[in-house]
Amino acid sequence: AQSVTQLDSQVPVFEEAPVELRCNYSSSVSVYLFWYVQYPNQGLQLLLKYLSGSTLVKGINGFEAEFNKSQTSFHLRKPSVHISDTAEYFCAVRAQAGTALIFGKGTTLSVSS
Amino acid sequence: KAGVTQTPRYLIKTRGQQVTLSCSPISGHRSVSWYQQTPGQGLQFLFEYFSETQRNKGNFPGRFSGRQFSNSRSEMNVSTLELGDSALYLCASSLNRDRVDTQYFGPGTRLTVL
């Protein structure tokens, strides 16, 4: 079975500061990894995904994530955040075809001026 | 392409009633999954439909059911509503069932059970 742990439930940060949202996963098989963002009163939007190849993945809105197989991590980073990045961020894994996405509990990113 | 649409967006019901939620996937997508999102439990998988057949089911009681039509639209039904069923119900569609397929989410239906 797979599981996802998002290490921080809340991350407060000032505008234009860098941010890292941490995600660790557990799986006995290879996985595909995803980061989604959820703005208030909206559904989930895909930020980026790691399927294979380069371990550094670039996504939308200036976000990027690095897959580290030895550390079983997939941390999300942004070098300079904006107020509009305030949202909840979910890390998810999928191991096999036909199985559901397994989500972490989410990290609330709060950006203030 | 239009995104995933869900209707209604908000719903208020009372305990014991039943409810039906609807999901229209992105055109051409054949797989539809449903998730329940609550503050305490987070995002939990309910079930997945593909080609009008339930392919996968999460750990929810039989009061939760669903179906998929030939045009890939899906409905989920919750019977005998309980207070704990209050949640945001999210539908996601993907092209097929390959693990590389991205799931695209709708805006959700906010269900409140009084």
mmCIF file of C-alpha atoms in Angstrom:
data_model
loop_
_atom_site.group_PDB
_atom_site.id
_atom_site.type_symbol
_atom_site.label_atom_id
_atom_site.label_comp_id
_atom_site.label_asym_id
_atom_site.label_seq_id
_atom_site.Cartn_x
_atom_site.Cartn_y
_atom_site.Cartn_z
ATOM 1 C CA ALA A 1 0.000 0.000 0.000
ATOM 2 C CA GLN A 2 1.069 3.574 -0.558
ATOM 3 C CA SER A 3 0.908 6.528 1.788
ATOM 4 C CA VAL A 4 1.759 10.212 1.624
ATOM 5 C CA THR A 5 2.896 12.433 4.469
ATOM 6 C CA GLN A 6 2.902 16.179 4.165
ATOM 7 C CA LEU A 7 5.160 17.263 6.954
ATOM 8 C CA ASP A 8 3.715 20.713 7.585
ATOM 9 C CA SER A 9 0.010 21.373 7.967
ATOM 10 C CA GLN A 10 0.493 25.150 7.781
ATOM 11 C CA VAL A 11 3.246 27.279 6.294
ATOM 12 C CA PRO A 12 3.095 31.049 6.813
ATOM 13 C CA VAL A 13 5.432 33.112 4.668
ATOM 14 C CA PHE A 14 5.901 36.722 3.612
ATOM 15 C CA GLU A 15 5.394 37.860 0.050
ATOM 16 C CA GLU A 16 8.469 37.483 -2.213
ATOM 17 C CA ALA A 17 10.086 34.997 0.172
ATOM 18 C CA PRO A 18 11.001 31.476 -0.987
ATOM 19 C CA VAL A 19 8.910 28.536 0.176
ATOM 20 C CA GLU A 20 9.245 24.763 0.361
ATOM 21 C CA LEU A 21 6.328 22.431 1.034
ATOM 22 C CA ARG A 22 7.488 19.005 2.077
ATOM 23 C CA CYS A 23 6.090 15.674 0.941
ATOM 24 C CA ASN A 24 7.286 12.178 1.742
ATOM 25 C CA TYR A 25 5.769 8.999 0.391
ATOM 26 C CA SER A 26 5.897 5.336 1.194
ATOM 27 C CA SER A 27 5.573 2.631 -1.423
ATOM 28 C CA SER A 28 7.032 -0.783 -2.192
ATOM 29 C CA VAL A 29 6.703 -0.139 -5.924
ATOM 30 C CA SER A 30 7.579 2.733 -8.181
ATOM 31 C CA VAL A 31 5.097 5.587 -8.100
ATOM 32 C CA TYR A 32 4.015 8.579 -10.054
ATOM 33 C CA LEU A 33 3.856 11.781 -8.014
ATOM 34 C CA PHE A 34 1.635 14.832 -8.243
ATOM 35 C CA TRP A 35 1.126 18.195 -6.618
ATOM 36 C CA TYR A 36 -2.310 19.805 -6.711
ATOM 37 C CA VAL A 37 -3.445 23.217 -5.466
ATOM 38 C CA GLN A 38 -6.875 24.088 -4.149
ATOM 39 C CA TYR A 39 -7.985 27.707 -3.902
ATOM 40 C CA PRO A 40 -10.884 28.560 -1.562
ATOM 41 C CA ASN A 41 -14.213 27.167 -2.728
ATOM 42 C CA GLN A 42 -12.676 25.516 -5.762
ATOM 43 C CA GLY A 43 -11.646 22.066 -6.908
ATOM 44 C CA LEU A 44 -8.093 20.810 -7.273
ATOM 45 C CA GLN A 45 -5.807 22.079 -10.009
ATOM 46 C CA LEU A 46 -2.726 20.158 -11.137
ATOM 47 C CA LEU A 47 0.488 22.067 -10.449
ATOM 48 C CA LEU A 48 2.992 19.506 -11.710
ATOM 49 C CA LYS A 49 3.675 15.799 -11.953
ATOM 50 C CA TYR A 50 6.631 13.439 -11.980
ATOM 51 C CA LEU A 51 6.301 10.408 -14.213
ATOM 52 C CA SER A 52 9.900 9.619 -15.178
ATOM 53 C CA GLY A 53 13.070 11.232 -16.484
ATOM 54 C CA SER A 54 14.536 14.371 -14.978
ATOM 55 C CA THR A 55 14.005 14.498 -11.245
ATOM 56 C CA LEU A 56 13.413 18.258 -11.324
ATOM 57 C CA VAL A 57 9.928 18.998 -12.533
ATOM 58 C CA LYS A 58 8.667 22.442 -13.430
ATOM 59 C CA GLY A 59 5.008 23.283 -13.139
ATOM 60 C CA ILE A 60 2.635 26.173 -13.479
ATOM 61 C CA ASN A 61 2.790 29.479 -11.606
ATOM 62 C CA GLY A 62 6.557 29.232 -11.089
ATOM 63 C CA PHE A 63 6.459 26.116 -8.917
ATOM 64 C CA GLU A 64 8.900 23.245 -9.205
ATOM 65 C CA ALA A 65 9.463 19.990 -7.364
ATOM 66 C CA GLU A 66 12.316 17.561 -7.017
ATOM 67 C CA PHE A 67 11.882 13.813 -6.888
ATOM 68 C CA ASN A 68 14.349 12.119 -4.553
ATOM 69 C CA LYS A 69 14.032 8.361 -4.727
ATOM 70 C CA SER A 70 16.493 7.588 -1.947
ATOM 71 C CA GLN A 71 14.721 9.932 0.456
ATOM 72 C CA THR A 72 11.261 9.048 -0.943
ATOM 73 C CA SER A 73 10.476 12.740 -1.118
ATOM 74 C CA PHE A 74 8.842 15.109 -3.580
ATOM 75 C CA HIS A 75 9.161 18.588 -2.110
ATOM 76 C CA LEU A 76 7.508 21.565 -3.793
ATOM 77 C CA ARG A 77 9.374 24.861 -4.068
ATOM 78 C CA LYS A 78 8.875 28.384 -5.301
ATOM 79 C CA PRO A 79 11.653 30.982 -5.182
ATOM 80 C CA SER A 80 9.357 33.963 -4.616
ATOM 81 C CA VAL A 81 5.729 33.680 -3.535
ATOM 82 C CA HIS A 82 2.836 36.056 -4.165
ATOM 83 C CA ILE A 83 -0.258 36.798 -2.140
ATOM 84 C CA SER A 84 -2.213 34.913 -4.798
ATOM 85 C CA ASP A 85 -0.355 31.694 -3.937
ATOM 86 C CA THR A 86 -2.326 31.483 -0.701
ATOM 87 C CA ALA A 87 -4.110 28.134 -0.991
ATOM 88 C CA GLU A 88 -4.027 24.535 0.141
ATOM 89 C CA TYR A 89 -1.503 22.249 -1.531
ATOM 90 C CA PHE A 90 -1.848 18.492 -1.838
ATOM 91 C CA CYS A 91 0.788 15.924 -2.670
ATOM 92 C CA ALA A 92 -0.477 12.673 -4.208
ATOM 93 C CA VAL A 93 0.888 9.352 -5.439
ATOM 94 C CA ARG A 94 -0.347 6.732 -7.836
ATOM 95 C CA ALA A 95 1.337 3.355 -8.030
ATOM 96 C CA GLN A 96 -0.454 1.214 -10.550
ATOM 97 C CA ALA A 97 -2.774 1.692 -13.457
ATOM 98 C CA GLY A 98 -6.350 1.645 -12.379
ATOM 99 C CA THR A 99 -5.693 2.631 -8.785
ATOM 100 C CA ALA A 100 -6.799 5.788 -7.058
ATOM 101 C CA LEU A 101 -4.683 8.779 -6.233
ATOM 102 C CA ILE A 102 -3.569 8.688 -2.623
ATOM 103 C CA PHE A 103 -3.455 12.182 -1.169
ATOM 104 C CA GLY A 104 -1.609 13.697 1.739
ATOM 105 C CA LYS A 105 -3.520 15.712 4.336
ATOM 106 C CA GLY A 106 -2.580 18.976 2.664
ATOM 107 C CA THR A 107 -0.476 22.027 3.539
ATOM 108 C CA THR A 108 -2.062 25.436 3.897
ATOM 109 C CA LEU A 109 0.232 28.095 2.486
ATOM 110 C CA SER A 110 -0.536 31.567 3.811
ATOM 111 C CA VAL A 111 1.267 34.438 2.127
ATOM 112 C CA SER A 112 1.119 37.834 3.791
ATOM 113 C CA SER A 113 2.500 41.246 2.890
ATOM 114 C CA LYS B 1 -12.081 22.205 -23.943
ATOM 115 C CA ALA B 2 -14.565 22.668 -21.161
ATOM 116 C CA GLY B 3 -13.434 21.367 -17.800
ATOM 117 C CA VAL B 4 -15.115 18.945 -15.468
ATOM 118 C CA THR B 5 -18.497 20.239 -14.374
ATOM 119 C CA GLN B 6 -20.416 19.241 -11.280
ATOM 120 C CA THR B 7 -23.989 20.001 -10.363
ATOM 121 C CA PRO B 8 -25.311 21.231 -8.101
ATOM 122 C CA ARG B 9 -22.532 23.279 -6.520
ATOM 123 C CA TYR B 10 -24.264 23.489 -3.139
ATOM 124 C CA LEU B 11 -26.828 21.263 -1.501
ATOM 125 C CA ILE B 12 -28.526 21.234 1.878
ATOM 126 C CA LYS B 13 -30.294 18.092 3.035
ATOM 127 C CA THR B 14 -31.580 16.683 6.298
ATOM 128 C CA ARG B 15 -30.642 13.426 7.973
ATOM 129 C CA GLY B 16 -32.293 10.397 6.454
ATOM 130 C CA GLN B 17 -32.786 11.911 3.031
ATOM 131 C CA GLN B 18 -30.980 10.789 -0.067
ATOM 132 C CA VAL B 19 -29.031 12.860 -2.569
ATOM 133 C CA THR B 20 -27.752 12.524 -6.141
ATOM 134 C CA LEU B 21 -24.749 14.442 -7.417
ATOM 135 C CA SER B 22 -23.820 14.762 -11.072
ATOM 136 C CA CYS B 23 -20.490 14.988 -12.878
ATOM 137 C CA SER B 24 -19.767 15.686 -16.548
ATOM 138 C CA PRO B 25 -16.184 14.790 -17.487
ATOM 139 C CA ILE B 26 -13.959 16.532 -19.984
ATOM 140 C CA SER B 27 -14.976 15.582 -23.503
ATOM 141 C CA GLY B 28 -13.245 12.366 -24.524
ATOM 142 C CA HIS B 29 -12.408 11.300 -20.989
ATOM 143 C CA ARG B 30 -13.663 7.862 -20.127
ATOM 144 C CA SER B 31 -12.688 7.469 -16.496
ATOM 145 C CA VAL B 32 -14.506 9.259 -13.692
ATOM 146 C CA SER B 33 -13.468 9.107 -10.041
ATOM 147 C CA TRP B 34 -15.209 10.491 -6.997
ATOM 148 C CA TYR B 35 -13.581 11.758 -3.812
ATOM 149 C CA GLN B 36 -14.914 12.997 -0.492
ATOM 150 C CA GLN B 37 -13.100 15.894 1.155
ATOM 151 C CA THR B 38 -13.582 16.726 4.838
ATOM 152 C CA PRO B 39 -11.449 18.781 7.242
ATOM 153 C CA GLY B 40 -10.826 15.780 9.451
ATOM 154 C CA GLN B 41 -10.197 12.992 6.953
ATOM 155 C CA GLY B 42 -8.870 14.973 4.012
ATOM 156 C CA LEU B 43 -9.379 13.609 0.516
ATOM 157 C CA GLN B 44 -10.710 10.085 0.417
ATOM 158 C CA PHE B 45 -11.381 8.004 -2.664
ATOM 159 C CA LEU B 46 -14.958 6.820 -3.120
ATOM 160 C CA PHE B 47 -15.044 4.973 -6.437
ATOM 161 C CA GLU B 48 -14.019 5.008 -10.070
ATOM 162 C CA TYR B 49 -16.055 4.285 -13.161
ATOM 163 C CA PHE B 50 -14.806 3.387 -16.614
ATOM 164 C CA SER B 51 -16.923 2.269 -19.549
ATOM 165 C CA GLU B 52 -20.044 2.272 -17.361
ATOM 166 C CA THR B 53 -18.494 -0.200 -14.897
ATOM 167 C CA GLN B 54 -17.242 0.410 -11.382
ATOM 168 C CA ARG B 55 -13.555 -0.488 -11.483
ATOM 169 C CA ASN B 56 -12.390 0.501 -8.056
ATOM 170 C CA LYS B 57 -14.014 1.257 -4.728
ATOM 171 C CA GLY B 58 -12.827 2.957 -1.580
ATOM 172 C CA ASN B 59 -13.695 2.106 1.981
ATOM 173 C CA PHE B 60 -17.160 3.631 2.251
ATOM 174 C CA PRO B 61 -20.452 2.051 3.321
ATOM 175 C CA GLY B 62 -22.955 0.765 0.806
ATOM 176 C CA ARG B 63 -25.034 3.917 1.244
ATOM 177 C CA PHE B 64 -22.628 5.464 -1.230
ATOM 178 C CA SER B 65 -23.176 4.320 -4.783
ATOM 179 C CA GLY B 66 -22.635 5.573 -8.266
ATOM 180 C CA ARG B 67 -23.080 4.908 -11.912
ATOM 181 C CA GLN B 68 -21.731 5.997 -15.258
ATOM 182 C CA PHE B 69 -23.667 6.513 -18.438
ATOM 183 C CA SER B 70 -22.674 5.729 -22.023
ATOM 184 C CA ASN B 71 -21.601 9.348 -22.560
ATOM 185 C CA SER B 72 -19.229 9.008 -19.561
ATOM 186 C CA ARG B 73 -21.290 11.318 -17.356
ATOM 187 C CA SER B 74 -21.463 10.004 -13.832
ATOM 188 C CA GLU B 75 -23.744 10.310 -10.840
ATOM 189 C CA MET B 76 -23.182 9.402 -7.249
ATOM 190 C CA ASN B 77 -25.944 8.731 -4.770
ATOM 191 C CA VAL B 78 -25.909 8.803 -1.002
ATOM 192 C CA SER B 79 -28.895 7.264 0.745
ATOM 193 C CA THR B 80 -30.006 7.722 4.339
ATOM 194 C CA LEU B 81 -27.830 10.758 4.871
ATOM 195 C CA GLU B 82 -25.932 11.167 8.125
ATOM 196 C CA LEU B 83 -24.454 14.327 9.629
ATOM 197 C CA GLY B 84 -20.990 12.965 8.908
ATOM 198 C CA ASP B 85 -21.715 12.927 5.186
ATOM 199 C CA SER B 86 -21.359 16.716 5.133
ATOM 200 C CA ALA B 87 -18.388 17.274 2.849
ATOM 201 C CA LEU B 88 -17.123 18.564 -0.452
ATOM 202 C CA TYR B 89 -17.596 15.879 -3.075
ATOM 203 C CA LEU B 90 -15.121 16.105 -5.914
ATOM 204 C CA CYS B 91 -15.302 14.432 -9.267
ATOM 205 C CA ALA B 92 -12.219 13.886 -11.418
ATOM 206 C CA SER B 93 -11.932 12.678 -14.970
ATOM 207 C CA SER B 94 -9.047 11.212 -16.930
ATOM 208 C CA LEU B 95 -8.584 9.978 -20.449
ATOM 209 C CA ASN B 96 -8.191 6.335 -19.527
ATOM 210 C CA ARG B 97 -7.005 4.285 -16.561
ATOM 211 C CA ASP B 98 -3.267 4.388 -17.251
ATOM 212 C CA ARG B 99 -1.291 5.530 -14.277
ATOM 213 C CA VAL B 100 0.263 8.260 -16.398
ATOM 214 C CA ASP B 101 -3.150 9.789 -17.007
ATOM 215 C CA THR B 102 -3.709 13.027 -15.163
ATOM 216 C CA GLN B 103 -6.907 13.393 -13.182
ATOM 217 C CA TYR B 104 -8.663 16.715 -13.731
ATOM 218 C CA PHE B 105 -10.954 17.827 -10.957
ATOM 219 C CA GLY B 106 -14.250 19.638 -11.000
ATOM 220 C CA PRO B 107 -15.168 22.436 -8.583
ATOM 221 C CA GLY B 108 -17.031 20.057 -6.302
ATOM 222 C CA THR B 109 -20.464 19.857 -4.730
ATOM 223 C CA ARG B 110 -20.670 21.135 -1.170
ATOM 224 C CA LEU B 111 -23.157 18.930 0.692
ATOM 225 C CA THR B 112 -24.450 20.037 4.086
ATOM 226 C CA VAL B 113 -26.520 17.579 6.101
ATOM 227 C CA LEU B 114 -28.625 19.105 8.894
#
